[in-house]
Each structure stands twice: as structure tokens, then as C-alpha cells.
């Protein structure tokens, strides 16, 4: 029989200090809220049922920090016997899921609830601290527990859940199974997206996102009924062959993956069956194929001997992986649940990825296109996994720098907080396995204070040992197994010392207190349709503070409310003194205002010596500021949205590669457009909805256009722009698209450094719309709805066969212009109209207001961005032509439209590049000013799930595919 030992928790008599309240009546446990920056973190370490048990059985007080995001409400905890407390300052034991913000960490001792000495007790914190692997970003948090212990100071104890293990070394507290379940769901969703990029719709489109349903039971039911039945009834797409899912790992994570996949029609196969399975044309498609690859399937000794488990763990460096040869090329999707440590061989290296993708191309279409790295070891078991993703953007495109250009990028899902997507079940489980440890910890406190001497059983003794192993720091020092963390701590302290000379204020590094360094400041002007993603991206930078200034304050407040490093201010952009004051305090200014305001803001940036970034075209007024900006050492970076912006970045990347290959560009066509997703465009007038400025869309229809096509320079006057559209563009196998020439294409010869104009056969930039847009918009234009001058009435309706077509469209929009009213006896639909402007407005302004109202995106609808480049390059020595394409297809998400993401993110990424001093040029420029801009933006977008797909082909005939289509539309002879 073992007696609970008092030496586990060292207590000391100290003088009572003035700031302590009177002794609490009971030992107190605090349930901490999670870091507000972790917007998806809804888990809780203990349930209300566990709280009731703690209060009633263990006779402790429980305090809870209020949190409206938590899976259980504060009311439920209060009903269970807890009390709400803002700071948890009275708590002896504080529990949370992940580490808190450093400034919220309380490490001072607290009054003892027991009569007699000692009068103070040290705190104990339990969390996933993310310190035990030497993570430098959390050494500041660890340093809070490492302070000198004396008669007036009792340092807090840090216990890490990850280290709570049994005698066999296996973890006893964790979320692994739930990570596997949620990771499998997110991986299937990522696969659906990857298949769409191949032009293939699959049953996996109906995979439920784990956080979108209330519980696991409803998730499994939806998966079985919507995905499983679709596979067994309608089969998987024939064009990509059998769907083969590979799973790795042997722990709780892979167990969760396999348990989830049981609810689909699966057929388990072995690694040795894969080659035949994917090559057999008779392989059934009414099921998916699951291979659980175990270490013995792909690890071998470097000398060729087979895998031996005990030898492997004793001599990991003797082994290498053949996963890239035996498994990866045959998979459609890999779900990686295998853990990894630096001394062990990787599942796949970057070099092996290239080998696997090369083999996958030979095996067939759709092989190894998607990876769900559920284990989420950055650059670990999968060396090519560069970063964790978020539940807001769970997947992204990635490719290591060493990957050959002809090989595709990988769709990667690497969410690092997967269990929180199942907050209810995950929290219930965690609470049940944590509760015994809390009970033991409570008894340990009482024993240390002389309040408990009862004998304990073997299970209690095992938990005491486990708590000891899980203790990272106690009594102001690192515990013996973690002494090595002095190395990372020293590195962190040295970084503080290095920073001190440049910091506004530095606390003593050795004390472990917070270093306050001046944060970078970004000012965003405007809070319109595209501002959200830019604001979210900027606020993810921990070294940056953001101010959003807008004339619609509630919009700015809505966009910044969830970010602790952002604030919003009301601003009239005509108040130049206030604008100037805001500009003067910023390091970089982002203007998302309407185009006419940009030069005015740019002049203030020049005056105050601040850099500026915009998504808009370089206007003549902006261009005229070049010399002044250069003289003031200011960069005014423009054209860094979607179009212009991402289109430039992708084009620069294409041209750069062709120059390195010594090829000459003879044709360049580029199309871009923002559209409703196909399912939201049917039956909609214009087949269009507005995700950016409605007036901007209408005004674009008034511009004239100039381009070079098949060695002929051609012009289309603004009055005929819509009439002379380019139908049936061969850009998508799925979407029926038409093109509209976009302004003057010829200056881009100089922008892209393409050489003399007479050496270029085709130079064309256009806008994409669904078929039918141009015809109807031209009719609207013909009756005066796009006029830019004040008028008392609209023009007469055009006679002819288009009359009824136009009438039907106007009726669908809910309008009946004066010119149309004589044609019908009853006016329809005029009740659902926007408010009439109080000021005189032009027809185009009124029409824009109407369309913004009637053709707005409704809840649940999504938009689509399509961007497509075609470059025809010539081999100088042979004259042989090759076609190089770069295309982007991005859909809106529940969090942001595709237009907002593809405009807002590039602006934010460019601002970061400027903030980091990576652009030395000054003056007025676009993204081509520096490789750091266009390359950095493309890389950043791909990491955030917005990546380009590139291809190369050779044509026996002269001319590109899109180029030839444009030529035929203009009836130009070859």
C-alpha cells in the first residue's frame, strides 16, 4: 500500500502580501478561455458534468472565464456549480486546451484555502504548451515558469497534456482519434476540390465539413447517405479511374481515419495489389479502394534487408522509405496519420515527391493529386508540407522549389487543430480521460498542505508518476527530462538581446518578461467588398497593427471585431487633415477606395514618406506622381489585385521561364472574369452577380479597346464593344464563356518586355462573361441605361426582334423603364426596388444601384474567378511553336467571395513584401517592378489555396488554341 507523498508539491511559509485577498474557502480550479485569435478553437478541457462532479465529490470551487465561442456555454457551467470570473486570478489549478497569450499567463502564487501554514500555494497550469520540442515562438511562455524561487516567490508548475503517458509510453490524454475523423472529412473535401480542378465532379463534393453539423452522429449519417450512396449508385468518375485512398500510421489518428471511412463503400486492398488495381479497365467504380500502408510495406534497410520493428526503433537511420515507389503513384488521395521525429526517415522527401509524381503521370490521370497530412508535422514526415492550414482555408496548393516545372502542384490539407472541428465529442472524451488526473492533482495539493494522508491504490500512484513525467517546469527550473530546453531558451534570450538596441523598450531578458518591440503599422482605407480577406491576412501577422478607416464605420467594425491587433475609425476621405494624420502614423497604406481617390491618397503618402499599395490600374494622374514619389523615396505599388494584379504576376512568371529557356514569345492572350458559380447563374439576367463595384462593371462596357490579332492592329470603339464580343472561348471544358476586349492591350508589350510590336503576332487581353451577357448588356446600353449624363428620361426603346427579349429581362430585374411602359398594360415588379437617391443621378448610377440590389449574392451563393493565359512561344532555331498555358479557377467560400480573396489577398501579400523591405525601387510601379513582388504574391497565394495550373503542348499548326478562336471570331485570314 502506497501513501500519497507530500514531496510532490513543495510548499513554503511566506509573509502575507498586501495584494492577496483573504484565504479562499476551498481549493479552486479555473477553466480558461482559449486565445481569442484562435477563432475556431471551441474545445473545453472539462464538461459541465465533470464540473458538477468536482464541486460535489472533490469539494473544490470551479471558476470559468466567459467565452461565447466555447462548445458549452457559461450558463451550463454555472448550473453545474461553477462561477464566472474574468481573469481566474484566484485559481490554484488552471486548465485550458492550448497555450494562452503570454500577457494573460498568471504565475504568481495564490492564497492557500487551508488553515495554518503555508499561506501561499504555487499555481499549476495544464495545457498543450507547444514548448516541449523547443518551439522558439513559445520560449517566452516557458520562461514565465523559470524564475528564482525564494521566500517570497513560488514559481508556477507547467504540466503538458502531451506528456501524460502510461508506463508503456503511450499517451493517455489527447484528441488523436478525433483528429483522424475530422482529418479524413477535410481530406475528402480537399480531394473534391482537386478533382474539380481536373474538370471532374465527384461524390466527394457532398462530404460534410465536420464543423457544419451539430454532432458526429449527424456527420456520419450525412456522409453515408450523400457520399456513400452516390458512390454505390452512380459510381466514381470514370475519367480518373478507381479512387484509391492510402492511409498511414498505426495510432489513434489512423484509427479515427479508418473508423470514418467504414461508412463509405470501401474495398480494402494490399500494397502489392495497387498496380493491377489501377491498370485494370474492369476495376469496379461503385466503391473506393482503401490501402492501409504499414511501416513494413514501405520501409527497408539501406542494405536491402526487410523492416524489423525493434531494429527500426533502435536504429532508425539505417532505414529508408520506398513509399514513393510502392504506394504513392497509385493513390488518388493520401491521408497521412504517421508521426515523425527528426532522427527517423521521412515518409517522402521532396526528391521522392518528384519521382512519385513522374510515375503517377505514367500510371494515369488523377493519381496522387491530393494529400491530407493529418499528423501535421511541418516539413516532417512529408518534407513537402510547408505549413499548417486553418479550418477557414483547409487546403492549399504546394510544390517544393526543387519540383520540376512540368510536374503539378499538390493539393495539401494540413489543418493543425482538426479535433476542434468536432468540439462536442472531442471535449467530452478529453474531459473523461483528464478527470482522474485532476482528482489526483487535487489530492496532491491537499497532501502537500498536510490535509490528506490517506493511502492510494496503484492507479493513483501511476497517475502521480504520469503527472511527474508531464511536468515541464516546477519550482522555477526545468525538470530533468527537459533540461535540454535551456538551448532554445538561450537562443530566444539572445534574440531579445539583439533586438534590444532597436526596440522602443526591452525588459531584462534573463527575467523572462515580455519584450515590447515597435510593431509595424498598416492603414487600410476602405471597407468594401474585397476588404475582408486583406484584413484577415494582415491581422494574422503578429508583428503588425492594423487601422481600417472607412466612411461606413459599422462595416469596418464588423471586419475588425475578431482581431485584437486591429481597430476601426470613421473617416471622411475628403477630410485631408484626418487622412494625413492616419497616413503619417502608418508604415504602409493600402487604398481600397474608388479609383479617383488614389492620386489624392498617394500625394499624402509622398508628403509623409509612406509607401502605398492599391489594386487599381495606374491612371494618368497616378503616373504623373512618379518623379515626386522617387524623390521622396516612396513606393506607390499599383495593379496588385486580380485583374490587374494576379494576372500580371502569373504572366511575369510565364515569361521569365520562357526567357530562361531561350524561347521567343509570338502570341499572348489573357482573359479574366469574376462570375457567379454555375449553379447560381441559371435563370439570372445577364448570368451575372456583383462581387465588386457595380458601377465599375457597367463603366467597363463603355471603354474602347485596341489589340493586335494575327499581325493586325485592331480597334473596337466603346459603342460597339459589347456587340463585337468573342463567343465560345475554348478556355473551359465545363463553362460556356464569351470574351470582351479589355481596353488597350498594346502597352503590355512594354510591361512584359516582349520586344518590338512588329515581332508579336497577337497581343490581346479580355474579360470573361457567360454567354449572353454582352447581348443583353448592349441592349441596356442602347436604351440609355449606361448613359453618364443626367437625363430626364431614357432613350427610346430599340425596335425589332430584341424588344421582347429586353422586356423580359427588365421584368426579371423588377424594373420597367419609362421607355418600356407603353409596351405593356401592367407594370410588374416595381415594389422591390432600392431607395431612390436624394441627389440627381445619372442613368448609369441609378442602373448600378438597381443591379447591386437585384443581382446581389444571396446567403449560401458563391462566386467564381477564372483567369487564363495562353502564350505561344517559338524555338528560334527551328521555328517550332509550343503553347504554354497558366490558369486559375477559384470559388468563393462561406467566409469570403472568390473576388474578395483574389483581390484582397494579393494586396495584403504585396504590403507584407513592402513592409519587409524586399523592394528597393521607388516611384509609381506595378508588380513587375521586382521579382520579389510577383514571385512572392504567387507563392503566398498558392500557400493559401489559390494556385495556378500550368501546361505545355505542341501544335503542328501555327497559332494558339485561344488565339485561333479570336482570329476566327474577327474573320481574319491566317
PDB file of N, CA, C and O in Angstrom, residues 28-32 61-65 88 91-96:
ATOM      1  N   UNK A  28      -9.251  25.907  -5.606  1.00  0.00           N
ATOM      2  CA  UNK A  28     -10.005  26.466  -6.735  1.00  0.00           C
ATOM      3  C   UNK A  28      -9.392  26.044  -8.064  1.00  0.00           C
ATOM      4  O   UNK A  28      -8.183  26.171  -8.279  1.00  0.00           O
ATOM      5  N   UNK A  29     -10.251  25.560  -8.945  1.00  0.00           N
ATOM      6  CA  UNK A  29      -9.852  25.183 -10.302  1.00  0.00           C
ATOM      7  C   UNK A  29     -10.440  26.195 -11.267  1.00  0.00           C
ATOM      8  O   UNK A  29     -11.604  26.601 -11.135  1.00  0.00           O
ATOM      9  N   UNK A  30      -9.652  26.627 -12.240  1.00  0.00           N
ATOM     10  CA  UNK A  30     -10.115  27.596 -13.220  1.00  0.00           C
ATOM     11  C   UNK A  30     -10.140  27.009 -14.629  1.00  0.00           C
ATOM     12  O   UNK A  30      -9.192  26.342 -15.046  1.00  0.00           O
ATOM     13  N   UNK A  31     -11.220  27.230 -15.365  1.00  0.00           N
ATOM     14  CA  UNK A  31     -11.339  26.811 -16.763  1.00  0.00           C
ATOM     15  C   UNK A  31     -11.090  28.037 -17.623  1.00  0.00           C
ATOM     16  O   UNK A  31     -11.905  28.965 -17.660  1.00  0.00           O
ATOM     17  N   UNK A  32      -9.946  28.043 -18.285  1.00  0.00           N
ATOM     18  CA  UNK A  32      -9.504  29.212 -19.029  1.00  0.00           C
ATOM     19  C   UNK A  32     -10.181  29.254 -20.398  1.00  0.00           C
ATOM     20  O   UNK A  32     -10.404  28.226 -21.035  1.00  0.00           O
ATOM     21  N   UNK A  61     -13.862  24.602  -5.482  1.00  0.00           N
ATOM     22  CA  UNK A  61     -14.538  25.656  -6.228  1.00  0.00           C
ATOM     23  C   UNK A  61     -14.056  25.607  -7.675  1.00  0.00           C
ATOM     24  O   UNK A  61     -12.881  25.317  -7.945  1.00  0.00           O
ATOM     25  N   UNK A  62     -14.949  25.916  -8.609  1.00  0.00           N
ATOM     26  CA  UNK A  62     -14.589  25.970 -10.028  1.00  0.00           C
ATOM     27  C   UNK A  62     -14.982  27.327 -10.577  1.00  0.00           C
ATOM     28  O   UNK A  62     -16.132  27.758 -10.427  1.00  0.00           O
ATOM     29  N   UNK A  63     -14.015  28.012 -11.160  1.00  0.00           N
ATOM     30  CA  UNK A  63     -14.254  29.289 -11.839  1.00  0.00           C
ATOM     31  C   UNK A  63     -14.102  29.076 -13.342  1.00  0.00           C
ATOM     32  O   UNK A  63     -13.309  28.247 -13.783  1.00  0.00           O
ATOM     33  N   UNK A  64     -14.851  29.822 -14.109  1.00  0.00           N
ATOM     34  CA  UNK A  64     -14.782  29.696 -15.564  1.00  0.00           C
ATOM     35  C   UNK A  64     -14.751  31.088 -16.178  1.00  0.00           C
ATOM     36  O   UNK A  64     -15.490  31.984 -15.754  1.00  0.00           O
ATOM     37  N   UNK A  65     -13.846  31.283 -17.126  1.00  0.00           N
ATOM     38  CA  UNK A  65     -13.831  32.532 -17.882  1.00  0.00           C
ATOM     39  C   UNK A  65     -14.942  32.500 -18.917  1.00  0.00           C
ATOM     40  O   UNK A  65     -15.132  31.486 -19.597  1.00  0.00           O
ATOM     41  N   UNK A  88      -9.552  34.631 -13.640  1.00  0.00           N
ATOM     42  CA  UNK A  88      -9.139  33.401 -12.951  1.00  0.00           C
ATOM     43  C   UNK A  88      -7.973  33.646 -11.990  1.00  0.00           C
ATOM     44  O   UNK A  88      -7.228  32.718 -11.653  1.00  0.00           O
ATOM     45  N   UNK A  91      -7.382  31.172  -8.913  1.00  0.00           N
ATOM     46  CA  UNK A  91      -7.319  29.731  -9.120  1.00  0.00           C
ATOM     47  C   UNK A  91      -5.960  29.145  -8.780  1.00  0.00           C
ATOM     48  O   UNK A  91      -4.916  29.723  -9.071  1.00  0.00           O
ATOM     49  N   UNK A  92      -5.976  27.953  -8.185  1.00  0.00           N
ATOM     50  CA  UNK A  92      -4.759  27.203  -7.893  1.00  0.00           C
ATOM     51  C   UNK A  92      -4.363  26.325  -9.080  1.00  0.00           C
ATOM     52  O   UNK A  92      -3.184  26.190  -9.402  1.00  0.00           O
ATOM     53  N   UNK A  93      -5.364  25.723  -9.719  1.00  0.00           N
ATOM     54  CA  UNK A  93      -5.129  24.857 -10.880  1.00  0.00           C
ATOM     55  C   UNK A  93      -5.882  25.463 -12.055  1.00  0.00           C
ATOM     56  O   UNK A  93      -7.109  25.640 -11.980  1.00  0.00           O
ATOM     57  N   UNK A  94      -5.169  25.792 -13.107  1.00  0.00           N
ATOM     58  CA  UNK A  94      -5.789  26.407 -14.286  1.00  0.00           C
ATOM     59  C   UNK A  94      -5.660  25.446 -15.461  1.00  0.00           C
ATOM     60  O   UNK A  94      -4.557  24.969 -15.773  1.00  0.00           O
ATOM     61  N   UNK A  95      -6.778  25.167 -16.128  1.00  0.00           N
ATOM     62  CA  UNK A  95      -6.770  24.221 -17.242  1.00  0.00           C
ATOM     63  C   UNK A  95      -7.310  24.898 -18.498  1.00  0.00           C
ATOM     64  O   UNK A  95      -8.261  25.679 -18.459  1.00  0.00           O
ATOM     65  N   UNK A  96      -6.683  24.604 -19.610  1.00  0.00           N
ATOM     66  CA  UNK A  96      -7.117  25.072 -20.917  1.00  0.00           C
ATOM     67  C   UNK A  96      -6.733  24.015 -21.943  1.00  0.00           C
ATOM     68  O   UNK A  96      -6.193  22.962 -21.589  1.00  0.00           O
TER      69      UNK A  96
END
